[in-house]
Coordinates of C-alpha atoms in Angstrom, one line a residue:
M1 CA 0.0 0.0 0.0
N2 CA 1.2 3.5 -0.8
K3 CA 3.1 4.9 2.2
L4 CA 1.2 8.3 1.9
L5 CA -2.1 6.5 2.1
Q6 CA -0.9 4.4 5.1
R7 CA 0.1 7.6 6.9
Q8 CA -3.3 9.2 6.2
L9 CA -5.0 6.0 7.5
K10 CA -3.1 6.1 10.7
R11 CA -3.9 9.8 11.2
V12 CA -7.7 9.0 10.6
Q13 CA -7.6 6.1 13.1
R14 CA -6.1 8.4 15.7
K15 CA -8.7 11.1 15.2
H16 CA -11.8 8.8 14.9
S17 CA -12.7 5.9 17.1
T18 CA -15.4 4.2 15.1
P19 CA -14.9 2.4 11.8
E20 CA -17.7 4.4 10.2
D21 CA -16.1 7.7 11.1
Q22 CA -12.7 6.5 10.0
L23 CA -14.2 5.4 6.6
D24 CA -15.9 8.8 6.1
A25 CA -12.7 10.7 6.9
L26 CA -10.7 8.5 4.6
I27 CA -13.1 9.0 1.7
Q28 CA -12.8 12.8 2.2
V29 CA -9.1 12.5 2.1
I30 CA -9.2 10.5 -1.2
D31 CA -11.7 13.0 -2.7
S32 CA -9.4 15.9 -1.9
Y33 CA -6.6 14.0 -3.6
Y34 CA -8.7 13.4 -6.7
E35 CA -9.7 17.0 -6.8
E36 CA -6.1 18.1 -6.6
S37 CA -5.1 15.7 -9.3
D38 CA -7.9 16.8 -11.5
R39 CA -6.9 20.5 -11.1
A40 CA -3.3 19.5 -12.0
R41 CA -4.5 17.6 -15.1
R42 CA -6.6 20.5 -16.2
K43 CA -3.7 22.9 -15.7
K44 CA -1.4 20.6 -17.8
D45 CA -4.1 20.3 -20.5
R46 CA -4.3 24.1 -20.7
S47 CA -0.5 24.3 -20.9
V48 CA -0.4 21.7 -23.6
S49 CA -3.2 23.5 -25.5
L50 CA -1.3 26.8 -25.3
M51 CA 2.0 25.1 -26.4
S52 CA 0.2 23.5 -29.4
E53 CA -1.3 26.9 -30.4
E54 CA 2.1 28.4 -30.1
L55 CA 3.7 25.6 -32.2
L56 CA 1.0 25.9 -34.8
E57 CA 1.5 29.7 -35.0
L58 CA 5.2 29.2 -35.2
N59 CA 4.8 26.6 -37.9
K60 CA 2.6 29.0 -39.8
K61 CA 5.2 31.7 -39.5
I62 CA 7.9 29.4 -40.7
L63 CA 5.8 28.2 -43.6
A64 CA 4.9 31.8 -44.5
K65 CA 8.6 32.7 -44.3
S66 CA 9.6 29.8 -46.5
E67 CA 6.9 30.6 -49.0
A68 CA 8.1 34.3 -48.9
Y69 CA 11.7 33.1 -49.5
I70 CA 10.7 30.8 -52.4
S71 CA 8.5 33.6 -53.8
A72 CA 11.3 36.1 -53.5
I73 CA 13.7 33.7 -55.2
M74 CA 11.3 33.0 -58.0
E75 CA 10.5 36.6 -58.6
N76 CA 14.1 37.9 -58.5
V77 CA 16.0 35.3 -60.5
A78 CA 16.9 36.4 -64.0
D79 CA 15.8 33.1 -65.5
G80 CA 12.1 32.4 -66.2
I81 CA 10.6 29.7 -64.0
I82 CA 7.3 28.0 -65.1
I83 CA 5.6 25.2 -63.1
T84 CA 3.2 23.0 -65.1
Q85 CA 1.0 20.1 -64.3
D86 CA 1.9 16.8 -65.8
T87 CA -0.5 17.7 -68.6
Y88 CA 1.7 20.7 -69.3
E89 CA -1.0 23.2 -68.2
I90 CA 0.7 26.1 -66.5
S91 CA 0.2 26.4 -62.7
S92 CA 2.5 29.4 -62.1
F93 CA 5.3 31.4 -63.5
N94 CA 7.6 34.0 -62.1
Q95 CA 8.1 37.7 -63.1
A96 CA 11.0 36.9 -65.4
A97 CA 8.8 34.5 -67.4
E98 CA 6.1 37.1 -67.4
Q99 CA 8.4 39.7 -68.9
M100 CA 9.9 37.1 -71.3
F101 CA 6.5 36.1 -72.8
G102 CA 4.4 39.2 -72.1
Y103 CA 1.6 37.3 -70.4
L104 CA 0.2 38.4 -67.0
K105 CA -0.2 36.0 -64.1
E106 CA -3.9 36.0 -64.4
D107 CA -3.5 34.5 -67.9
I108 CA -2.0 31.3 -66.6
N109 CA -5.4 29.6 -66.1
V110 CA -5.9 29.5 -69.9
L111 CA -2.3 28.8 -70.9
S112 CA -0.5 25.6 -71.7
F113 CA 3.2 25.5 -72.1
E114 CA 2.9 24.7 -75.8
K115 CA 1.2 28.0 -76.5
L116 CA 4.6 29.6 -75.5
L117 CA 6.4 27.8 -78.3
S118 CA 6.9 28.8 -81.9
E119 CA 5.6 26.5 -84.7
E120 CA 9.1 25.4 -85.5
S121 CA 9.7 24.2 -81.9
L122 CA 6.3 22.4 -81.4
E123 CA 7.5 19.4 -83.4
K124 CA 10.7 19.2 -81.4
F125 CA 8.8 19.5 -78.1
S126 CA 6.2 16.8 -79.1
G127 CA 9.1 14.3 -79.2
I128 CA 9.9 15.2 -75.6
K129 CA 6.3 14.8 -74.5
E130 CA 6.2 11.4 -76.2
A131 CA 9.3 10.2 -74.4
Y132 CA 7.9 11.4 -71.1
S133 CA 4.6 9.7 -71.7
Q134 CA 6.3 6.4 -72.1
S135 CA 8.0 6.4 -68.8
E136 CA 7.0 6.3 -65.1
F137 CA 7.0 9.9 -63.9
F138 CA 9.2 9.4 -60.9
Q139 CA 11.8 7.7 -63.2
L140 CA 12.2 10.6 -65.6
E141 CA 15.4 12.6 -65.8
G142 CA 15.7 16.3 -66.6
T143 CA 16.0 17.4 -70.2
E144 CA 18.0 20.4 -71.5
L145 CA 17.4 21.7 -75.0
E146 CA 17.1 24.8 -77.2
L147 CA 13.7 25.9 -78.4
Y148 CA 12.2 29.0 -79.9
G149 CA 9.7 30.8 -77.6
K150 CA 6.7 32.8 -78.9
A151 CA 5.8 35.9 -76.9
R152 CA 2.2 37.3 -76.7
N153 CA 3.0 40.0 -79.3
G154 CA 4.2 37.3 -81.8
R155 CA 8.0 37.9 -81.3
E156 CA 9.9 34.7 -81.5
F157 CA 13.2 34.2 -79.7
P158 CA 15.7 31.5 -78.9
M159 CA 15.7 30.1 -75.4
E160 CA 17.6 27.5 -73.4
I161 CA 15.2 25.4 -71.4
S162 CA 15.6 22.8 -68.6
I163 CA 12.6 20.6 -68.0
N164 CA 12.7 18.9 -64.6
P165 CA 10.0 16.4 -63.6
V166 CA 9.2 16.5 -59.9
S167 CA 7.0 14.2 -57.9
I168 CA 5.6 15.0 -54.4
D169 CA 3.1 12.7 -52.6
D170 CA 2.6 10.8 -55.9
E171 CA 1.6 14.0 -57.6
G172 CA 3.7 14.9 -60.6
F173 CA 4.5 18.3 -62.1
F174 CA 7.2 19.9 -64.3
L175 CA 9.6 22.6 -63.1
M176 CA 10.9 24.5 -66.2
I177 CA 13.8 27.0 -66.1
L178 CA 14.1 29.1 -69.2
K179 CA 16.8 31.5 -70.4
D180 CA 16.4 34.0 -73.2
I181 CA 19.6 33.4 -75.3
S182 CA 18.9 36.0 -78.0
R183 CA 22.0 38.1 -77.0
R184 CA 24.2 35.0 -76.8
K185 CA 23.0 33.9 -80.3
R186 CA 23.7 37.4 -81.6
Y187 CA 27.2 37.3 -80.1
Q188 CA 27.7 33.8 -81.6
A189 CA 26.6 35.0 -85.0
E190 CA 28.9 38.1 -84.7
L191 CA 31.8 35.9 -83.6
M192 CA 31.1 33.5 -86.5
E193 CA 30.9 36.3 -88.9
A194 CA 34.2 37.7 -87.5
K195 CA 35.8 34.3 -87.8
V196 CA 34.7 34.0 -91.4
K197 CA 36.1 37.5 -92.1
A198 CA 39.3 36.6 -90.3
E199 CA 39.7 33.4 -92.3
I200 CA 39.0 35.3 -95.6
A201 CA 41.5 37.9 -94.5
A202 CA 44.1 35.2 -93.7
E203 CA 43.5 33.5 -97.1
E204 CA 43.8 36.9 -98.8
K205 CA 47.0 37.5 -96.8
T206 CA 48.4 34.1 -97.8
R207 CA 47.4 34.7 -101.4
F208 CA 49.0 38.2 -101.3
L209 CA 52.2 36.8 -99.9
S210 CA 52.2 34.0 -102.4
N211 CA 51.8 36.5 -105.3
M212 CA 54.4 38.9 -103.8
S213 CA 56.8 36.0 -103.3
H214 CA 56.3 34.8 -106.8
E215 CA 56.7 38.4 -108.2
I216 CA 59.8 39.1 -106.2
R217 CA 61.5 35.7 -106.7
T218 CA 61.0 35.8 -110.4
P219 CA 63.3 38.8 -111.1
M220 CA 65.5 37.6 -108.2
N221 CA 66.0 34.3 -110.0
A222 CA 67.4 36.3 -113.0
V223 CA 69.6 38.5 -110.8
I224 CA 71.1 35.6 -108.7
G225 CA 71.1 33.1 -111.6
L226 CA 72.9 35.4 -114.1
T227 CA 75.3 36.6 -111.3
N228 CA 76.2 33.0 -110.6
L229 CA 76.8 32.3 -114.3
L230 CA 79.0 35.4 -114.6
I231 CA 81.0 34.4 -111.5
E232 CA 81.6 30.9 -113.0
N233 CA 82.8 32.5 -116.3
D234 CA 86.2 33.7 -114.8
P235 CA 85.5 37.4 -114.6
R236 CA 88.2 40.0 -113.8
D237 CA 89.0 40.5 -110.1
D238 CA 87.3 43.9 -110.0
Q239 CA 84.2 42.3 -111.7
K240 CA 84.3 39.4 -109.2
E241 CA 84.0 41.8 -106.2
M242 CA 81.0 43.6 -107.8
L243 CA 79.3 40.3 -108.8
R244 CA 79.8 38.9 -105.3
T245 CA 78.2 42.1 -103.9
I246 CA 75.2 41.6 -106.2
N247 CA 75.0 38.0 -105.2
F248 CA 75.3 38.8 -101.5
S249 CA 72.6 41.5 -101.7
G250 CA 70.3 39.2 -103.7
N251 CA 70.6 36.4 -101.1
N252 CA 70.0 38.9 -98.3
L253 CA 66.8 39.9 -99.9
L254 CA 65.8 36.3 -100.2
V255 CA 66.5 35.8 -96.4
I256 CA 64.1 38.7 -95.7
I257 CA 61.4 37.2 -98.0
N258 CA 61.9 33.8 -96.4
D259 CA 61.6 35.2 -92.9
I260 CA 58.3 36.9 -93.7
L261 CA 56.9 33.7 -95.3
D262 CA 58.1 31.5 -92.5
F263 CA 56.6 33.7 -89.9
N264 CA 53.3 33.8 -91.7
K265 CA 53.3 30.0 -91.9
I266 CA 54.2 29.6 -88.1
D267 CA 51.6 32.3 -87.2
A268 CA 48.9 30.3 -89.1
G269 CA 49.9 27.1 -87.3
K270 CA 50.8 25.3 -90.5
V271 CA 54.3 24.2 -89.6
E272 CA 54.5 20.4 -88.9
L273 CA 57.9 19.0 -87.7
E274 CA 59.4 16.1 -89.5
S275 CA 60.8 13.1 -87.7
I276 CA 63.6 11.7 -89.8
P277 CA 67.2 10.7 -89.2
F278 CA 69.8 13.5 -89.4
S279 CA 73.3 14.3 -88.3
L280 CA 73.8 17.3 -86.0
K281 CA 77.5 17.3 -87.0
E282 CA 76.6 17.7 -90.6
I283 CA 74.3 20.6 -89.8
S284 CA 77.0 22.3 -87.8
G285 CA 79.5 21.8 -90.5
S286 CA 77.2 23.4 -93.1
I287 CA 76.6 26.4 -90.8
R288 CA 80.4 26.7 -90.2
S289 CA 81.1 26.7 -94.0
A290 CA 78.3 29.2 -94.7
L291 CA 79.2 31.8 -92.0
M292 CA 83.0 31.4 -91.6
P293 CA 83.7 33.8 -94.5
K294 CA 81.4 36.4 -93.1
A295 CA 83.1 36.2 -89.7
A296 CA 86.5 36.3 -91.3
D297 CA 85.5 39.5 -93.3
K298 CA 84.6 41.1 -90.0
G299 CA 87.8 40.0 -88.3
I300 CA 86.0 38.0 -85.5
D301 CA 86.5 34.5 -84.3
L302 CA 83.8 31.8 -84.9
S303 CA 84.3 28.6 -82.9
F304 CA 82.2 25.5 -82.8
E305 CA 82.4 23.5 -79.5
M306 CA 80.6 20.2 -79.5
D307 CA 80.9 17.3 -77.2
A308 CA 83.0 14.5 -78.7
N309 CA 80.5 11.8 -77.7
L310 CA 77.5 13.4 -79.4
P311 CA 75.3 10.8 -81.1
S312 CA 76.1 10.4 -84.8
Q313 CA 72.5 10.4 -85.7
L314 CA 69.3 11.8 -84.1
K315 CA 65.7 11.7 -85.1
G316 CA 64.0 15.0 -85.8
D317 CA 63.5 17.8 -88.3
P318 CA 66.9 18.7 -89.8
V319 CA 65.6 21.6 -91.9
R320 CA 64.0 23.4 -88.9
M321 CA 67.0 22.6 -86.6
S322 CA 69.3 24.1 -89.3
Q323 CA 67.0 27.1 -89.5
I324 CA 67.1 27.7 -85.7
L325 CA 70.9 27.3 -85.4
T326 CA 71.8 29.2 -88.6
N327 CA 69.6 32.1 -87.5
L328 CA 71.1 32.3 -84.0
V329 CA 74.7 32.0 -85.2
N330 CA 74.1 34.4 -88.1
N331 CA 72.6 37.0 -85.7
A332 CA 75.5 36.6 -83.3
V333 CA 78.0 37.2 -86.2
K334 CA 75.9 40.1 -87.5
F335 CA 75.8 41.9 -84.1
T336 CA 79.4 41.3 -83.1
L337 CA 81.9 44.0 -84.1
E338 CA 84.9 42.6 -82.3
G339 CA 85.8 39.5 -80.3
G340 CA 84.0 36.3 -81.3
V341 CA 81.1 34.0 -81.4
R342 CA 80.9 30.5 -79.8
F343 CA 78.5 27.8 -80.9
I344 CA 78.2 25.2 -78.1
V345 CA 76.4 21.8 -78.0
K346 CA 76.6 19.7 -74.8
E347 CA 75.0 16.5 -73.8
K348 CA 73.0 16.9 -70.6
G349 CA 71.6 13.4 -70.2
R350 CA 70.9 10.2 -72.0
T351 CA 68.6 7.1 -71.7
E352 CA 68.4 4.0 -73.9
D353 CA 66.2 5.7 -76.5
K354 CA 66.7 9.5 -76.2
V355 CA 69.3 12.2 -75.5
E356 CA 69.0 15.7 -74.0
L357 CA 71.2 18.3 -75.6
Y358 CA 72.0 21.8 -74.5
F359 CA 72.5 24.4 -77.3
A360 CA 74.1 27.9 -76.8
V361 CA 75.3 30.7 -79.0
Q362 CA 77.5 33.2 -77.2
D363 CA 78.8 36.4 -78.6
T364 CA 80.8 39.5 -77.5
G365 CA 78.5 41.8 -79.5
I366 CA 76.5 44.9 -78.8
G367 CA 74.3 43.2 -76.2
I368 CA 70.6 43.9 -75.4
P369 CA 69.3 46.5 -72.9
E370 CA 67.7 44.9 -69.8
D371 CA 64.4 46.6 -70.4
K372 CA 64.3 45.0 -73.9
L373 CA 65.0 41.4 -72.9
D374 CA 61.3 40.6 -72.4
H375 CA 60.4 41.8 -75.9
I376 CA 63.3 40.6 -77.9
F377 CA 61.4 37.5 -79.1
E378 CA 58.4 39.5 -80.2
S379 CA 57.6 39.8 -83.9
F380 CA 59.3 42.6 -85.8
S381 CA 61.2 43.5 -82.6
Q382 CA 64.8 44.7 -82.3
S383 CA 66.4 46.4 -79.4
N384 CA 66.0 49.8 -81.0
S385 CA 65.4 51.5 -84.4
N386 CA 69.1 52.3 -84.7
T387 CA 69.8 48.5 -84.7
T388 CA 67.6 48.0 -87.7
R389 CA 69.1 50.9 -89.6
K390 CA 72.7 49.8 -88.8
F391 CA 72.5 46.1 -89.0
G392 CA 69.4 45.5 -91.1
G393 CA 67.0 42.6 -90.9
T394 CA 63.2 42.2 -90.4
G395 CA 63.1 41.6 -86.7
L396 CA 61.5 38.2 -87.4
G397 CA 64.5 35.9 -87.0
L398 CA 64.3 35.5 -83.2
A399 CA 60.5 35.3 -83.2
I400 CA 60.7 32.4 -85.7
C401 CA 63.5 30.7 -83.7
K402 CA 61.4 30.9 -80.5
E403 CA 58.3 29.5 -82.2
L404 CA 60.3 26.6 -83.7
V405 CA 62.1 25.8 -80.4
D406 CA 58.6 25.8 -78.8
L407 CA 57.4 23.4 -81.4
H408 CA 60.3 21.1 -80.5
G409 CA 59.2 21.2 -76.8
G410 CA 61.9 23.5 -75.6
E411 CA 62.2 27.2 -74.6
L412 CA 64.6 29.7 -76.2
K413 CA 66.1 32.0 -73.5
V414 CA 68.6 34.9 -73.5
S415 CA 71.0 36.5 -71.1
S416 CA 72.7 39.7 -72.1
Q417 CA 74.7 42.7 -70.9
L418 CA 74.6 45.9 -72.9
G419 CA 78.0 46.4 -74.7
K420 CA 79.4 43.0 -73.5
G421 CA 77.4 40.4 -75.5
S422 CA 74.6 38.0 -75.4
T423 CA 73.9 34.2 -75.0
F424 CA 70.9 32.5 -76.5
Y425 CA 70.4 29.0 -75.2
F426 CA 67.8 26.2 -75.1
T427 CA 67.6 22.5 -74.3
L428 CA 65.9 19.8 -76.5
E429 CA 65.3 16.1 -76.3
F430 CA 65.8 13.9 -79.4
P431 CA 65.1 10.2 -80.0
L432 CA 68.2 8.2 -80.7
I433 CA 68.7 6.0 -83.7
E434 CA 70.4 2.6 -83.4
L435 CA 72.9 2.2 -86.2
D436 CA 73.0 -1.2 -87.9
S437 CA 76.6 -1.6 -88.9
P438 CA 80.0 0.2 -88.7
S439 CA 79.7 1.1 -92.4
Q440 CA 76.4 2.9 -91.6
Q441 CA 78.2 4.7 -88.8
Q442 CA 80.8 5.9 -91.3
E443 CA 78.1 7.0 -93.6
T444 CA 76.7 9.4 -91.0
I445 CA 80.0 11.2 -90.4
K446 CA 80.8 12.0 -94.0
K447 CA 82.0 15.5 -94.6
D448 CA 80.3 18.1 -96.8
K449 CA 81.3 17.8 -100.4
K450 CA 80.8 19.9 -103.4
I451 CA 78.6 18.4 -106.1
V452 CA 80.3 17.5 -109.3
F453 CA 78.3 18.6 -112.3
S454 CA 78.5 15.3 -114.1
G455 CA 76.1 12.6 -115.1
L456 CA 73.3 14.5 -116.9
E457 CA 75.1 15.0 -120.2
G458 CA 73.0 14.2 -123.3
L459 CA 69.7 14.2 -121.5
N460 CA 66.6 15.7 -123.2
V461 CA 64.7 18.0 -120.9
L462 CA 61.4 19.9 -121.3
L463 CA 61.6 23.3 -119.7
V464 CA 58.0 24.6 -119.0
E465 CA 58.3 28.3 -118.2
D466 CA 56.3 31.4 -119.2
N467 CA 58.8 34.0 -118.1
K468 CA 61.4 34.8 -120.8
I469 CA 64.1 35.8 -118.3
N470 CA 63.7 32.6 -116.3
Q471 CA 63.8 30.7 -119.6
M472 CA 67.1 32.3 -120.3
V473 CA 68.6 31.6 -116.9
A474 CA 67.5 27.9 -116.8
S475 CA 68.5 27.3 -120.4
R476 CA 72.0 28.8 -119.8
Y477 CA 72.6 26.2 -117.1
L478 CA 71.2 23.4 -119.2
K479 CA 73.6 24.3 -122.0
K480 CA 76.5 24.5 -119.5
W481 CA 75.6 21.0 -118.3
K482 CA 75.5 19.7 -121.9
I483 CA 71.8 18.9 -121.7
S484 CA 69.4 19.2 -124.7
Y485 CA 66.2 21.0 -124.0
Q486 CA 63.0 22.4 -125.5
I487 CA 60.9 25.2 -124.1
A488 CA 57.1 25.2 -123.5
N489 CA 55.7 28.7 -122.7
N490 CA 52.7 27.3 -120.7
G491 CA 51.0 24.1 -119.6
V492 CA 49.1 23.6 -122.8
E493 CA 52.2 23.7 -124.9
A494 CA 53.9 21.3 -122.5
C495 CA 51.1 18.7 -122.8
D496 CA 51.2 19.0 -126.6
K497 CA 55.0 18.7 -126.8
I498 CA 55.3 15.6 -124.5
L499 CA 52.7 13.8 -126.6
V500 CA 55.0 13.9 -129.7
E501 CA 58.5 13.7 -128.1
R502 CA 60.0 11.7 -125.2
F503 CA 61.8 13.7 -122.5
D504 CA 64.0 12.4 -119.7
I505 CA 62.9 15.1 -117.2
V506 CA 60.3 17.8 -117.2
L507 CA 61.1 21.1 -115.3
M508 CA 57.6 22.5 -114.6
D509 CA 56.8 26.1 -113.5
L510 CA 53.7 26.2 -111.4
H511 CA 52.1 29.6 -112.1
M512 CA 51.5 30.0 -115.9
P513 CA 48.7 31.3 -118.1
E514 CA 46.2 29.1 -119.9
R515 CA 47.1 26.0 -117.9
D516 CA 49.2 26.0 -114.7
G517 CA 51.9 23.5 -113.7
Y518 CA 49.5 21.5 -111.4
E519 CA 46.9 21.0 -114.1
A520 CA 49.4 20.3 -116.8
T521 CA 51.0 17.6 -114.6
R522 CA 47.6 16.0 -113.9
V523 CA 46.9 15.9 -117.7
I524 CA 50.3 14.2 -118.4
R525 CA 49.8 11.7 -115.6
A526 CA 46.3 10.9 -116.8
N527 CA 47.7 9.3 -120.0
Q528 CA 47.5 5.5 -119.8
E529 CA 50.9 4.8 -121.3
A530 CA 53.5 3.9 -118.7
Y531 CA 56.0 6.6 -119.8
Y532 CA 53.6 9.4 -118.8
K533 CA 53.2 8.0 -115.3
E534 CA 56.9 7.5 -114.8
V535 CA 58.7 10.5 -116.4
P536 CA 60.2 12.6 -113.6
I537 CA 58.5 16.0 -113.3
I538 CA 60.3 18.6 -111.1
A539 CA 58.5 21.7 -110.0
L540 CA 60.7 24.8 -110.6
T541 CA 58.7 27.5 -108.7
A542 CA 59.0 30.9 -107.3
S543 CA 56.0 30.3 -105.0
V544 CA 56.9 28.9 -101.6
V545 CA 53.8 29.8 -99.6
G546 CA 51.7 26.9 -98.3
D547 CA 52.7 23.3 -98.2
I548 CA 54.3 23.2 -101.6
N549 CA 55.8 19.7 -101.1
R550 CA 52.3 18.2 -100.4
E551 CA 50.7 20.2 -103.3
V552 CA 53.2 19.1 -105.9
Q553 CA 53.0 15.5 -104.8
E554 CA 49.2 15.5 -104.9
A555 CA 49.4 16.9 -108.4
G556 CA 51.8 14.0 -109.4
M557 CA 55.1 15.8 -109.5
N558 CA 58.2 14.1 -108.1
A559 CA 60.0 17.0 -106.4
Y560 CA 60.4 20.8 -106.4
V561 CA 63.2 23.3 -106.4
S562 CA 62.4 26.9 -105.4
K563 CA 63.5 29.9 -107.4
P564 CA 66.0 31.5 -107.3
F565 CA 67.6 28.1 -107.4
Q566 CA 71.1 27.2 -106.6
P567 CA 72.7 25.3 -109.5
A568 CA 73.8 22.5 -107.2
D569 CA 70.3 22.1 -105.8
L570 CA 68.7 21.8 -109.2
Y571 CA 71.5 19.5 -110.5
S572 CA 71.4 17.1 -107.5
T573 CA 67.6 17.0 -107.6
M574 CA 67.7 16.0 -111.3
L575 CA 70.3 13.3 -110.5
R576 CA 68.1 11.9 -107.7
Q577 CA 65.1 11.7 -109.9
L578 CA 67.1 9.6 -112.4
G579 CA 68.1 7.2 -109.6
V580 CA 71.7 8.5 -109.3
K581 CA 72.9 8.6 -105.6
V582 CA 74.1 12.0 -104.7

């Protein structure tokens, strides 16, 4: 029995003697307990009721705040937001959508989403509807697409739309987010138009450079070709000096032209590096032979310091490597007035299949001001205008070298002190080539040798050339080499002549009236007789813009020699086409 009840019972027994009185007293005590308990319960009920009301009110406030937040977000976002039923009837849309389409919010009761689409986009949207109708709603994924919207006033505009299916308590609806992309489309159209204009301008620039190259090289072919012929005819000593000056000036002009053309090709991203075997020692020997007389004339030293254990053969692009190194050494010689120039090649490391080489060209020349070092590799840049006037050049040589070193995976750098000299240096990796035999090793270290003009005597050559001066230059050399020849003034004449007479070699100019060299070659190669498919055709062209090697090969020609040509280049090319090892 409860202890409290026991105490009350004892107290009642002490106060009352009879059982009846004790029972009445005890009942009164229990009643008072019940009344007190009932008051406490009612008080708690009132507290719970008040708390419930407070919680309900708080919940209403939170819900209202959330709705306000959601409403504020919907009304203030820049994108249009439309909520539709699963039947695509619009339930609500935000202010951005209202402005986008021109409908008021009270119009939504009579709108379906399809009324907001152009006729062109309705078919596209019907495919989306069909895909959604064939899937369980809760399994659908959001779709993003571009459609054309149709505003209330009939204006059509491109829009980017995201359709997101949402399911709450088994009730499905679509949340659609729309962005008017008219401005983006306009910018894209403007960019595309600008791109097309830039491509047209680039093509016109290339065409202009090609024409200018051809027009400049054609008279230069006469100047250099005839000068070479005069030098070979044992002129007087005073005439030799003048002829060499003419020849030197002509070749300098060619260097300038080639720099501009090379820069244009690099700038257009049209340079692709070859990966063929070459000898670095041979390249260095050629540079030494070409520039040693120039250094001697200036009274400066030109030394070549190369590690004795350099690989005899590397794999890479010998033409571009020669261009880089020749340009750097030539620059050093040009800007050095006293002292000397050092060409250095050192091995930095080697693995089984590749070698890392360090290249440097040091000079004791005029140097470069510190504030110009960051700009020295920029196009058309020299340290100052006086440099250009005093030493000449286009200011493209170093820019071309830097781009070519970059293409090889290196970085051309410079250190310099004004008045004390400069050092240009870079590091490149090259694949190694495993030589098969000692005889092959000897082959790679052969020294430069002058070509002997022998082996073409008695040949019959067709010279296809429209320029009378170029005809004269080429024919003089053919006579000198004891070669018989005939001249065709254009591609039509060439095709007619080769049909009635057999020629051992065809020297084909590319740019001619009536029928150019490319078309003439295609016509010749199209003949079914074996001779016409096998007769060597060598392009002899003043145009060097574009991928000439690829173009002449696609036309069916065997090789090309650029004008102004060096006699040795033309002679050795003709020998190779006849299968004679040069």
